[in-house]
Amino acid sequence: MIRLEQIYKNYVSGSKQVTALDGINLHISAGEVFGIIGRSGAGKSTLIRMLNLLERPTTGDVWLNNEQISALTDAQLRTVRQKIGMVFQHFNLLQMRTVLDNVCFPLRLAGLTRAQQRERALEVLELVGLKDHVNKYPRQLSGGQQQRVGIARALANHPQLLLCDEATSALDPETTQSILRLLSEINQNLGITIVLITHSMDVIRSICDRVAVIEGGKLVEIGPVMDVFLHPQHAVTQSLLTESGMDTDGWQSFSQQVEGRLLRLSFRGEATSAPVLSQISREFNVDLSILQGAVSRIKDTPYGQLVVAAKGDLEQWPEVEALLAQHGIDCEVLRP
Ligand code: ADP
């Protein structure tokens, strides 16, 4: 769907040069919800703005459906951009225009007649649940409703790709969840590919299929959300998970006081660990004590991690590991 090849972006600020993107290669497939997470200043905004060329790369190419859009002129890009909707953190609505007029705006730019604009605008406003608010002004709406207008406006021209620039960062947690649900429905029901940037692991966990972690203008980790959450490889990913309370590293502070082999068990989907742990205790004469546990959901799939200490007869260990694997439970030895 969209591909970035060897993207570098430098800004000159005074006498200094800042490398905002430092050799980015990325391929996002049609139908994905793809999340980009990183700390402030990591390069997220610059990266998402590369996808519709609101920022042009210093060097490197951007491809959309096999067309090299980075080679197009600004005039040619205008048509391409109609296929790419964008949603902003602060909604960017026209305050002096009604909800309906805000959504008609991109349709007018696309050359539709007034009647066509109105028909399509009402259709997308109904889709985002704002049918009863079309004649209001943005200031008469809540933050969540204003973002729904922003989403309706982004959907108006039937985009294939929706870019969300910290779309929920200005909203309270409950409203965030309702906007994320709406984005998820748009992805599933309309088949629109979504790319979002965020600093929140919760947003990634709620709706993304894959995630990339950006730091210092480089992609330091990329993969399916489940894999990245259960087995984060990079220090930045690990600390972002720790800060969001979604790691299982708390055991480290008291591991010295615990005897035995320390294991981290990860399970996903229907695999649940409890019956397997008691089976291991019974059959192999191994005592398992749980030091820490976390169970949550990634999109609609439950997942969990347990840190356990194994004591007793460890002679038959390969068989224990085989039994865990047979139940779809990953076992990582944290201390032999
Ligand atoms: P993020 O969205 O992750 O906070 P940005 O993409 O906004 O990061 O910024 C990445 C780096 O590029 C930062 O060091 C920032 O200061 C710098 N930067 C971004 N835009 C500009 C600009 N227009 N001029 C100069 N430096 C910029």
XYZ file of C-alpha atoms and ligand atoms in Angstrom:
363
model
C 0.000 0.000 0.000
C 2.523 2.593 1.168
C 6.274 2.281 1.267
C 9.059 4.495 2.529
C 12.505 3.813 1.105
C 15.659 5.148 2.706
C 14.019 8.315 3.972
C 16.208 11.027 5.460
C 14.820 14.363 6.599
C 17.062 17.176 7.774
C 15.893 20.493 9.124
C 18.118 23.506 9.376
C 17.376 25.461 12.480
C 19.640 28.519 12.821
C 23.184 27.307 12.302
C 22.296 23.779 13.405
C 21.137 20.858 11.304
C 18.646 18.425 12.860
C 18.222 14.941 11.420
C 14.546 14.273 12.121
C 14.405 11.029 10.090
C 17.504 8.943 9.732
C 17.203 6.213 7.102
C 13.596 5.001 7.434
C 12.438 1.938 5.504
C 8.835 0.954 6.084
C 6.149 -0.955 4.242
C 2.526 -0.762 5.383
C 0.067 -3.196 3.801
C -3.495 -2.473 2.703
C -6.013 -3.098 5.485
C -3.593 -2.742 8.400
C -3.922 -0.563 11.455
C -0.305 0.446 11.874
C 0.939 2.359 14.921
C 4.109 4.409 15.284
C 5.140 5.103 18.863
C 7.986 7.128 20.284
C 8.888 9.804 22.744
C 8.535 13.502 22.119
C 11.038 14.641 19.489
C 11.629 11.093 18.181
C 10.380 11.980 14.693
C 6.757 10.711 14.717
C 5.111 13.834 13.259
C 7.749 14.164 10.582
C 7.294 10.507 9.696
C 3.497 10.578 9.399
C 3.676 13.787 7.340
C 6.014 11.978 4.922
C 3.189 9.590 4.066
C 1.116 12.316 2.406
C 4.159 14.463 1.647
C 3.070 17.372 3.797
C 6.814 17.140 4.462
C 9.044 16.122 1.590
C 12.046 13.920 2.295
C 15.535 15.392 1.999
C 16.422 12.125 0.265
C 14.500 8.886 -0.252
C 11.287 7.844 -1.944
C 7.642 7.446 -0.959
C 5.500 4.972 -2.882
C 1.715 4.703 -2.776
C 0.246 1.697 -4.580
C 3.318 1.409 -6.797
C 3.316 5.085 -7.730
C 6.357 7.053 -6.654
C 4.468 9.973 -5.134
C 7.635 11.703 -3.908
C 8.425 12.390 -7.584
C 5.130 14.243 -8.183
C 4.739 18.008 -8.357
C 2.617 19.807 -5.750
C -0.216 20.121 -8.272
C -0.149 16.378 -9.039
C -0.008 15.610 -5.324
C -3.279 17.397 -4.690
C -5.209 14.616 -6.423
C -3.252 11.892 -4.610
C -3.888 13.573 -1.230
C -7.630 13.210 -1.745
C -7.069 9.478 -1.342
C -5.299 10.068 1.986
C -7.382 11.447 4.866
C -5.779 13.004 7.915
C -7.024 13.451 11.478
C -5.297 15.885 13.844
C -4.741 16.094 17.590
C -6.487 19.473 17.889
C -9.152 18.660 15.270
C -8.299 21.710 13.066
C -11.932 22.571 12.364
C -13.157 25.818 10.838
C -14.705 27.489 13.892
C -16.937 29.880 11.933
C -18.466 27.086 9.838
C -21.086 24.546 10.796
C -20.298 20.847 11.186
C -21.878 20.221 7.783
C -19.814 22.946 6.093
C -16.607 21.633 7.689
C -17.230 18.257 6.078
C -18.332 19.794 2.743
C -15.056 21.700 2.532
C -12.792 18.929 1.126
C -15.630 17.847 -1.172
C -15.824 21.341 -2.624
C -12.067 21.263 -3.234
C -12.582 17.947 -5.035
C -15.032 19.671 -7.411
C -18.380 18.222 -6.265
C -21.569 20.225 -6.750
C -23.263 21.668 -3.666
C -25.910 18.950 -3.735
C -23.278 16.217 -4.034
C -21.233 17.743 -1.212
C -24.260 17.826 1.060
C -25.282 14.265 0.269
C -21.831 12.825 0.933
C -21.232 14.991 4.027
C -24.505 13.815 5.589
C -23.558 10.224 4.810
C -20.191 10.409 6.630
C -21.634 12.451 9.487
C -24.172 9.717 10.041
C -21.386 7.145 9.947
C -19.522 8.894 12.783
C -22.716 9.309 14.826
C -23.267 13.057 14.375
C -26.447 13.060 12.332
C -28.208 15.240 14.905
C -25.466 17.851 15.128
C -24.895 18.838 11.512
C -26.004 22.471 11.915
C -24.018 23.159 15.084
C -20.712 24.993 15.290
C -17.571 23.244 16.565
C -17.584 25.188 19.873
C -21.011 23.731 20.680
C -19.581 20.195 20.616
C -17.531 18.155 23.082
C -13.916 17.250 22.247
C -14.928 13.737 21.224
C -17.677 15.073 18.952
C -15.269 17.558 17.384
C -12.873 14.731 16.635
C -15.758 12.835 15.023
C -16.229 15.837 12.722
C -12.488 15.666 11.968
C -12.849 11.976 11.123
C -15.939 12.587 8.947
C -14.050 15.307 7.069
C -11.093 12.950 6.558
C -13.407 10.226 5.211
C -15.404 12.486 2.905
C -13.395 11.858 -0.274
C -13.379 8.023 0.119
C -9.721 7.756 1.160
C -7.819 4.477 0.979
C -5.529 5.572 3.783
C -6.301 7.443 6.994
C -3.458 9.132 8.873
C -4.072 9.917 12.541
C -1.699 12.409 14.130
C -2.093 11.897 17.916
C -5.851 11.831 17.262
C -6.786 10.972 20.841
C -4.081 12.815 22.795
C -6.325 15.757 23.643
C -9.197 13.533 24.851
C -10.078 11.964 28.203
C -9.648 8.171 28.563
C -13.319 7.304 27.995
C -13.626 9.489 24.891
C -10.305 8.089 23.681
C -11.756 4.579 23.811
C -14.874 5.612 21.864
C -12.782 7.309 19.148
C -10.491 4.266 18.955
C -13.544 2.024 18.568
C -14.777 4.250 15.735
C -11.391 4.066 13.990
C -11.381 0.309 14.386
C -14.868 0.062 12.824
C -13.775 2.281 9.937
C -10.838 -0.039 9.337
C -12.935 -3.188 9.513
C -16.123 -2.058 7.787
C -14.698 0.205 5.101
C -11.358 -1.586 4.654
C -9.446 1.675 5.068
C -5.781 1.344 6.037
C -4.958 3.365 9.151
C -1.575 4.724 10.208
C -1.442 6.478 13.546
C 1.216 8.086 15.666
C 0.962 8.130 19.423
C 3.027 8.223 22.584
C 0.588 5.856 24.299
C 1.092 2.094 24.443
C -2.590 1.808 25.382
C -3.603 3.214 21.995
C -1.283 0.748 20.259
C -2.666 -2.153 22.298
C -6.298 -1.192 21.683
C -6.377 -1.032 17.891
C -3.089 -1.672 16.103
C -2.096 -4.814 14.196
C 1.555 -3.848 13.912
C 3.710 -1.278 15.650
C 6.977 0.493 14.911
C 9.003 2.182 17.629
C 10.887 5.317 16.594
C 13.785 6.879 18.475
C 16.203 9.546 17.255
C 14.710 9.395 13.756
C 15.323 5.645 13.389
C 12.893 2.734 13.562
C 14.367 0.670 16.375
C 11.730 -2.055 16.556
C 8.858 -3.194 14.356
C 6.493 -6.147 14.453
C 3.031 -7.479 15.278
C 1.776 -5.784 18.455
C 1.497 -9.119 20.267
C 5.165 -9.984 19.620
C 6.447 -6.545 20.544
C 4.418 -6.487 23.768
C 5.381 -9.978 24.853
C 9.006 -9.814 23.740
C 10.173 -6.207 23.480
C 13.720 -6.106 22.136
C 14.761 -2.489 22.392
C 15.359 -0.528 25.605
C 12.982 2.243 24.467
C 10.167 -0.240 23.861
C 10.796 -1.825 27.244
C 10.675 1.508 29.032
C 7.523 2.624 27.169
C 5.882 -0.622 28.292
C 7.104 -0.187 31.856
C 5.740 3.348 32.029
C 2.357 2.206 30.819
C 2.262 -0.513 33.481
C 2.281 -3.277 30.894
C 5.491 -5.068 31.672
C 6.367 -7.861 34.044
C 9.748 -6.663 35.253
C 8.672 -5.756 38.799
C 9.847 -9.190 39.983
C 13.479 -8.062 39.509
C 13.439 -5.992 42.677
C 12.763 -9.016 44.878
C 14.217 -11.861 42.783
C 17.227 -12.184 45.125
C 14.904 -13.349 47.898
C 13.357 -16.080 45.784
C 14.904 -19.467 45.213
C 14.613 -21.648 42.165
C 14.587 -21.290 38.413
C 12.893 -18.096 37.282
C 10.693 -18.238 34.195
C 8.580 -15.823 32.228
C 5.562 -17.570 30.703
C 3.713 -15.796 27.915
C 0.376 -16.924 26.604
C -2.030 -15.508 24.082
C -5.453 -16.226 22.747
C -7.222 -19.159 24.286
C -4.147 -20.574 26.031
C -4.544 -20.127 29.741
C -1.772 -21.136 32.028
C -3.493 -22.147 35.245
C -4.440 -25.788 34.493
C -1.060 -26.395 32.866
C 0.808 -25.104 35.894
C -1.029 -27.432 38.228
C -0.471 -30.320 35.813
C 3.284 -29.579 35.873
C 3.320 -29.488 39.658
C 1.495 -32.823 39.844
C 3.282 -34.779 37.135
C 6.833 -33.505 37.503
C 6.995 -32.771 41.197
C 7.919 -29.149 40.556
C 6.642 -26.344 42.780
C 5.668 -23.259 40.846
C 5.083 -19.992 42.648
C 3.789 -16.952 40.829
C 5.853 -13.818 41.449
C 4.067 -11.507 39.084
C 1.320 -11.638 36.543
C -0.459 -9.439 34.039
C -3.398 -10.303 31.826
C -4.747 -7.925 29.243
C -6.000 -7.674 25.664
C -4.390 -6.730 22.395
C -7.218 -5.733 20.079
C -9.633 -8.599 20.782
C -7.091 -11.211 21.805
C -6.370 -11.903 25.467
C -2.713 -12.224 26.375
C -0.819 -12.579 29.571
C 2.536 -12.985 31.192
C 3.471 -14.671 34.427
C 6.802 -14.679 36.171
C 7.123 -17.881 38.176
C 9.778 -19.529 40.320
C 10.209 -23.307 39.773
C 11.628 -25.394 42.600
C 11.979 -29.100 43.255
C 12.796 -31.831 40.798
C 14.072 -30.096 37.673
C 15.538 -33.277 36.084
C 12.696 -33.608 33.620
C 12.844 -29.975 32.569
C 12.780 -30.573 28.783
C 9.469 -32.381 29.222
C 8.068 -29.458 31.216
C 9.032 -27.080 28.430
C 7.526 -29.425 25.846
C 4.232 -29.482 27.762
C 4.162 -25.677 27.939
C 4.899 -25.418 24.212
C 2.161 -27.930 23.492
C -0.291 -25.558 25.206
C 0.995 -22.584 23.233
C 2.806 -21.058 26.201
C 6.217 -19.454 25.537
C 8.753 -20.077 28.260
C 11.734 -17.804 28.737
C 14.262 -18.692 31.420
C 15.087 -15.480 33.290
C 17.437 -17.186 35.759
C 18.639 -20.787 35.385
P 7.729 13.937 17.476
O 6.513 14.064 16.609
O 8.114 12.518 17.736
O 7.651 14.743 18.738
P 8.990 15.546 15.413
O 8.864 14.784 14.146
O 8.064 16.685 15.644
O 8.973 14.538 16.644
O 10.475 16.158 15.493
C 11.652 15.377 15.280
C 12.873 16.307 15.391
O 12.871 17.243 14.314
C 12.893 17.128 16.669
O 14.240 17.272 17.071
C 12.341 18.461 16.232
O 12.836 19.504 17.031
C 12.857 18.574 14.794
N 11.945 19.346 13.925
C 10.685 18.997 13.560
N 10.154 19.901 12.728
C 11.101 20.862 12.561
C 11.171 22.094 11.795
N 10.149 22.492 11.033
N 12.317 22.799 11.867
C 13.358 22.388 12.620
N 13.367 21.246 13.348
C 12.264 20.503 13.327
